[in-house]
XYZ file of N, CA and C in Angstrom:
414
model
N -16.742 -73.638 -2.724
C -17.504 -73.941 -3.913
C -16.564 -73.947 -5.118
N -16.781 -74.853 -6.033
C -15.939 -74.961 -7.219
C -16.194 -73.805 -8.171
N -15.208 -73.502 -8.973
C -15.322 -72.431 -9.962
C -16.363 -72.789 -11.022
N -17.120 -71.795 -11.448
C -18.109 -72.013 -12.510
C -17.476 -71.890 -13.894
N -16.262 -71.384 -13.961
C -15.615 -71.131 -15.247
C -15.564 -72.340 -16.179
N -15.109 -73.516 -15.732
C -15.043 -74.630 -16.686
C -16.408 -75.040 -17.215
N -17.435 -74.935 -16.386
C -18.785 -75.290 -16.815
C -19.288 -74.288 -17.856
N -19.022 -73.011 -17.622
C -19.442 -71.977 -18.560
C -18.679 -72.073 -19.874
N -17.390 -72.363 -19.811
C -16.595 -72.514 -21.039
C -17.154 -73.644 -21.892
N -17.453 -74.784 -21.275
C -17.997 -75.924 -22.039
C -19.368 -75.591 -22.621
N -20.220 -74.959 -21.829
C -21.569 -74.626 -22.297
C -21.520 -73.614 -23.438
N -20.700 -72.589 -23.298
C -20.601 -71.580 -24.351
C -19.958 -72.140 -25.610
N -18.995 -73.023 -25.447
C -18.383 -73.676 -26.605
C -19.465 -74.417 -27.403
N -20.253 -75.212 -26.703
C -21.318 -75.984 -27.369
C -22.333 -75.051 -28.036
N -22.715 -73.981 -27.356
C -23.675 -73.021 -27.894
C -23.137 -72.348 -29.162
N -21.862 -71.957 -29.142
C -21.251 -71.305 -30.300
C -21.200 -72.257 -31.492
N -20.783 -73.504 -31.251
C -20.701 -74.494 -32.333
C -22.093 -74.824 -32.865
N -23.069 -74.971 -31.979
C -24.447 -75.272 -32.403
C -25.030 -74.167 -33.283
N -24.515 -72.946 -33.136
C -24.992 -71.825 -33.939
C -24.107 -71.582 -35.169
N -23.340 -72.603 -35.545
C -22.476 -72.559 -36.731
C -21.510 -71.382 -36.722
N -20.990 -71.073 -35.554
C -19.981 -70.022 -35.433
C -18.651 -70.655 -35.010
N -17.604 -69.841 -35.008
C -16.251 -70.315 -34.712
C -15.857 -69.915 -33.298
N -15.717 -70.883 -32.373
C -15.345 -70.538 -30.996
C -13.862 -70.182 -30.887
N -13.597 -69.084 -30.202
C -12.228 -68.654 -29.930
C -12.048 -68.514 -28.439
N -10.874 -68.898 -27.954
C -10.511 -68.712 -26.550
C -9.454 -67.622 -26.457
N -9.642 -66.692 -25.539
C -8.605 -65.737 -25.198
C -7.937 -66.276 -23.939
N -6.626 -66.478 -24.002
C -5.903 -67.166 -22.930
C -4.769 -66.288 -22.410
N -4.587 -66.300 -21.095
C -3.434 -65.674 -20.455
C -2.251 -66.622 -20.665
N -1.403 -66.307 -21.629
C -0.287 -67.192 -21.989
C 0.789 -67.246 -20.922
N 0.764 -66.312 -19.959
C 1.775 -66.284 -18.902
C 1.309 -66.970 -17.623
N 0.096 -67.511 -17.635
C -0.449 -68.199 -16.464
C 0.337 -69.486 -16.225
N 0.543 -69.829 -14.976
C 1.286 -71.040 -14.626
C 0.612 -72.285 -15.201
N 1.371 -73.113 -15.907
C 0.858 -74.367 -16.444
C 0.377 -74.285 -17.885
N 0.267 -73.072 -18.432
C -0.183 -72.919 -19.823
C 0.910 -73.416 -20.765
N 0.497 -74.260 -21.709
C 1.428 -74.759 -22.727
C 0.874 -74.399 -24.094
N 1.434 -73.334 -24.674
C 1.077 -72.890 -26.013
C 2.380 -72.701 -26.791
N 2.307 -72.716 -28.120
C 3.535 -72.553 -28.901
C 4.190 -71.199 -28.631
N 5.492 -71.194 -28.432
C 6.183 -69.923 -28.184
C 6.161 -69.056 -29.446
N 6.123 -67.748 -29.222
C 6.180 -66.820 -30.336
C 4.832 -66.446 -30.934
N 3.746 -67.047 -30.472
C 2.424 -66.728 -31.019
C 1.601 -65.860 -30.078
N 2.085 -65.657 -28.865
C 1.380 -64.808 -27.904
C 1.774 -63.356 -28.115
N 0.847 -62.462 -27.806
C 1.101 -61.039 -27.907
C 0.628 -60.377 -26.616
N 1.487 -59.601 -25.988
C 1.167 -58.943 -24.716
C 0.711 -59.936 -23.656
N 1.297 -61.123 -23.658
C 0.978 -62.127 -22.643
C -0.327 -62.853 -22.871
N -0.957 -62.640 -24.040
C -2.221 -63.300 -24.337
C -2.143 -63.950 -25.714
N -3.000 -64.955 -25.904
C -3.087 -65.622 -27.196
C -4.550 -65.949 -27.468
N -4.965 -65.770 -28.721
C -6.319 -66.117 -29.139
C -6.229 -67.429 -29.907
N -7.043 -68.396 -29.516
C -7.000 -69.729 -30.112
C -8.337 -70.081 -30.752
N -8.292 -70.500 -31.998
C -9.468 -71.010 -32.699
C -9.636 -72.453 -32.242
N -10.722 -72.761 -31.555
C -10.948 -74.112 -31.039
C -12.139 -74.781 -31.721
N -12.405 -74.385 -32.969
C -13.507 -75.009 -33.699
C -13.164 -76.462 -33.997
N -14.180 -77.314 -34.139
C -13.918 -78.733 -34.407
C -13.070 -78.966 -35.664
N -13.150 -78.075 -36.648
C -12.359 -78.251 -37.863
C -10.915 -77.769 -37.708
N -10.614 -77.021 -36.629
C -9.280 -76.456 -36.449
C -8.413 -77.229 -35.464
N -9.022 -78.071 -34.628
C -8.261 -78.777 -33.598
C -8.552 -80.274 -33.643
N -7.676 -81.025 -33.020
C -7.878 -82.475 -32.862
C -7.804 -82.816 -31.386
N -8.543 -83.826 -31.017
C -8.510 -84.364 -29.645
C -8.838 -83.304 -28.592
N -9.847 -82.494 -28.857
C -10.254 -81.472 -27.894
C -10.828 -82.144 -26.650
N -10.311 -81.733 -25.494
C -10.797 -82.263 -24.216
C -10.961 -81.089 -23.249
N -12.178 -80.953 -22.712
C -12.459 -79.906 -21.734
C -12.964 -80.561 -20.459
N -12.279 -80.316 -19.365
C -12.767 -80.795 -18.076
C -12.649 -79.666 -17.069
N -12.830 -79.966 -15.805
C -12.830 -78.909 -14.787
C -11.447 -78.337 -14.517
N -10.399 -79.019 -14.958
C -9.047 -78.543 -14.709
C -8.463 -77.771 -15.884
N -8.738 -78.235 -17.120
C -8.054 -77.633 -18.263
C -8.772 -77.913 -19.570
N -8.333 -77.167 -20.580
C -8.715 -77.406 -21.972
C -7.441 -77.872 -22.665
N -7.518 -78.996 -23.359
C -6.335 -79.476 -24.073
C -6.741 -79.940 -25.466
N -5.824 -79.797 -26.402
C -6.067 -80.199 -27.783
C -4.769 -80.120 -28.572
N -4.839 -80.615 -29.809
C -3.733 -80.482 -30.747
C -4.146 -79.484 -31.811
N -3.259 -78.560 -32.126
C -3.534 -77.564 -33.152
C -2.287 -77.304 -33.972
N -2.479 -76.692 -35.123
C -1.369 -76.385 -36.015
C -1.077 -74.887 -35.981
N 0.185 -74.572 -35.859
C 0.666 -73.192 -35.859
C 1.804 -73.111 -36.864
N 1.607 -72.310 -37.893
C 2.629 -72.208 -38.935
C 2.868 -73.543 -39.614
N 1.831 -74.369 -39.702
C 1.954 -75.669 -40.348
C 2.550 -76.765 -39.483
N 2.880 -76.444 -38.242
C 3.491 -77.420 -37.335
C 2.490 -77.773 -36.243
N 2.288 -79.070 -36.010
C 1.349 -79.525 -34.982
C 1.942 -79.313 -33.589
N 1.102 -78.838 -32.668
C 1.494 -78.616 -31.275
C 0.395 -79.145 -30.359
N 0.795 -79.643 -29.191
C -0.162 -80.010 -28.144
C -0.278 -78.828 -27.204
N -1.511 -78.407 -26.949
C -1.755 -77.261 -26.090
C -2.466 -77.703 -24.822
N -2.157 -77.035 -23.732
C -2.775 -77.311 -22.438
C -3.040 -75.966 -21.781
N -4.319 -75.702 -21.493
C -4.712 -74.427 -20.905
C -5.511 -74.683 -19.636
N -4.947 -74.420 -18.455
C -5.742 -74.534 -17.234
C -6.956 -73.609 -17.340
N -8.099 -74.045 -16.848
C -9.317 -73.246 -17.015
C -9.188 -71.853 -16.389
N -8.390 -71.704 -15.362
C -8.200 -70.388 -14.747
C -7.466 -69.435 -15.677
N -6.793 -69.952 -16.693
C -6.068 -69.112 -17.648
C -6.966 -68.637 -18.791
N -8.177 -69.199 -18.892
C -9.110 -68.773 -19.943
C -9.700 -67.425 -19.533
N -9.440 -66.408 -20.348
C -9.926 -65.062 -20.058
C -11.269 -64.789 -20.724
N -11.542 -65.475 -21.855
C -12.808 -65.262 -22.560
C -13.030 -66.394 -23.553
N -14.299 -66.621 -23.882
C -14.685 -67.496 -24.985
C -15.755 -66.740 -25.762
N -15.588 -66.694 -27.088
C -16.515 -65.913 -27.896
C -16.561 -66.459 -29.322
N -17.604 -66.063 -30.050
C -17.755 -66.441 -31.446
C -17.038 -65.400 -32.306
N -16.190 -65.860 -33.207
C -15.431 -64.952 -34.066
C -16.352 -64.083 -34.921
N -17.456 -64.667 -35.387
C -18.329 -63.974 -36.335
C -19.054 -62.768 -35.754
N -19.438 -62.829 -34.480
C -20.239 -61.737 -33.917
C -19.763 -61.270 -32.539
N -18.728 -61.884 -32.002
C -18.183 -61.470 -30.713
C -18.999 -61.890 -29.502
N -20.095 -62.637 -29.713
C -20.912 -63.050 -28.574
C -20.195 -64.137 -27.782
N -20.250 -64.030 -26.483
C -19.595 -64.988 -25.607
C -19.512 -64.432 -24.210
N -18.396 -64.686 -23.531
C -18.255 -64.252 -22.143
C -16.797 -63.965 -21.831
N -16.588 -62.873 -21.088
C -15.272 -62.520 -20.567
C -15.284 -62.863 -19.084
N -14.199 -63.455 -18.600
C -14.122 -63.886 -17.208
C -13.225 -62.970 -16.397
N -13.567 -62.806 -15.123
C -12.712 -62.089 -14.183
C -11.551 -62.986 -13.803
N -10.490 -62.367 -13.328
C -9.379 -63.158 -12.813
C -9.828 -63.839 -11.534
N -9.488 -65.108 -11.406
C -9.878 -65.862 -10.211
C -8.667 -66.106 -9.341
N -8.811 -65.920 -8.028
C -7.718 -66.308 -7.146
C -7.644 -67.824 -7.097
N -6.465 -68.371 -6.825
C -6.368 -69.827 -6.716
C -7.281 -70.359 -5.624
N -7.921 -71.481 -5.898
C -8.826 -72.102 -4.930
C -8.045 -73.167 -4.176
N -8.000 -73.083 -2.832
C -7.266 -74.093 -2.071
C -7.951 -75.452 -2.184
N -7.150 -76.487 -2.057
C -7.685 -77.845 -2.099
C -8.649 -78.037 -0.935
N -9.758 -78.735 -1.224
C -10.752 -78.964 -0.182
C -10.292 -80.098 0.732
N -10.478 -79.891 2.037
C -10.147 -80.932 3.005
C -11.355 -81.841 3.179
N -11.107 -83.023 3.705
C -12.194 -83.953 3.980
C -12.977 -83.543 5.219
N -12.377 -82.672 6.034
C -13.041 -82.258 7.263
C -14.034 -81.143 6.971
N -15.127 -81.165 7.700
C -16.111 -80.097 7.604
C -15.588 -78.914 8.396
N -15.779 -77.694 7.889
C -15.324 -76.538 8.673
C -16.150 -76.403 9.944
N -15.489 -76.077 11.015
C -16.163 -75.938 12.292
C -16.734 -74.544 12.452
N -17.565 -74.355 13.459
C -18.120 -73.015 13.695
C -17.022 -72.074 14.173
N -17.235 -70.784 13.963
C -16.283 -69.796 14.441
C -16.272 -69.809 15.960
N -15.105 -69.605 16.524
C -14.988 -69.584 17.975
C -15.559 -68.307 18.567
N -15.639 -67.254 17.754
C -16.093 -65.966 18.251
C -17.593 -65.916 18.498
N -18.355 -66.799 17.863
C -19.802 -66.755 17.995
C -20.371 -65.707 17.063
N -21.687 -65.520 17.111
C -22.301 -64.545 16.221
C -21.862 -63.136 16.575
N -21.718 -62.297 15.530
C -21.305 -60.930 15.777
C -22.524 -60.012 15.739
N -22.406 -58.865 16.357
C -23.469 -57.870 16.317
C -24.656 -58.206 17.197
N -24.559 -59.180 18.069
C -25.642 -59.511 18.973
C -26.830 -60.163 18.286
N -26.674 -60.627 17.037
C -27.779 -61.274 16.345
C -27.832 -62.747 16.745
N -29.029 -63.293 16.845
C -29.120 -64.722 17.162
C -28.629 -65.537 15.972
N -28.068 -66.696 16.228
C -27.584 -67.515 15.113
C -28.758 -67.995 14.261
N -28.536 -68.031 12.949
C -29.565 -68.525 12.030
C -29.395 -70.023 11.853
N -30.495 -70.745 11.688
C -30.370 -72.167 11.393
C -29.706 -72.330 10.027
N -28.771 -73.253 9.947
C -28.068 -73.429 8.677
C -28.995 -74.027 7.632
N -28.798 -73.582 6.397
C -29.592 -74.112 5.310
C -30.885 -73.363 5.061
N -31.285 -72.457 5.948
C -32.530 -71.704 5.760
C -32.202 -70.260 5.450
N -32.716 -69.751 4.350
C -32.497 -68.338 4.071
C -33.321 -67.465 4.988
N -32.860 -66.269 5.209
C -33.635 -65.344 6.027
C -33.560 -63.969 5.393
N -34.578 -63.167 5.621
C -34.638 -61.812 5.109
C -34.685 -60.847 6.275
N -34.152 -59.668 6.055
C -34.129 -58.647 7.091
C -34.684 -57.375 6.473
N -35.601 -56.702 7.144
C -36.195 -55.473 6.651
C -35.197 -54.348 6.898
N -34.885 -53.613 5.830
C -33.973 -52.482 5.923
C -34.756 -51.230 5.558
N -34.729 -50.221 6.452
C -35.468 -48.980 6.190
C -34.532 -47.870 5.858
């Protein structure tokens, strides 16, 4: 299953902006693929103001957040893989979401995974796929 993080980041960004607040991203600046201006990170993290008035060409997709921003009066292009986003929140009230660290997700193959060779464990009959089942626990 795909990560929910990029979907949540986009939704929370829109919610924060719709409420006239300033969206900030907390980013792991040491994550592989992160491109942020050197010297602005502290303890391996950087907080970025991503409000529409602070950035240009903001693009959020399932892989990354990218935009142009100014640091010390100098324009920089930033690229943040979504797995490097640690939190998104409103500067004014701190409302938003903090994310857990995610392990890398392997690329999906075109093949469907096959059944386990071991068969069902614990002597339970196999459940039909796609149907939920409940078990009474005393």
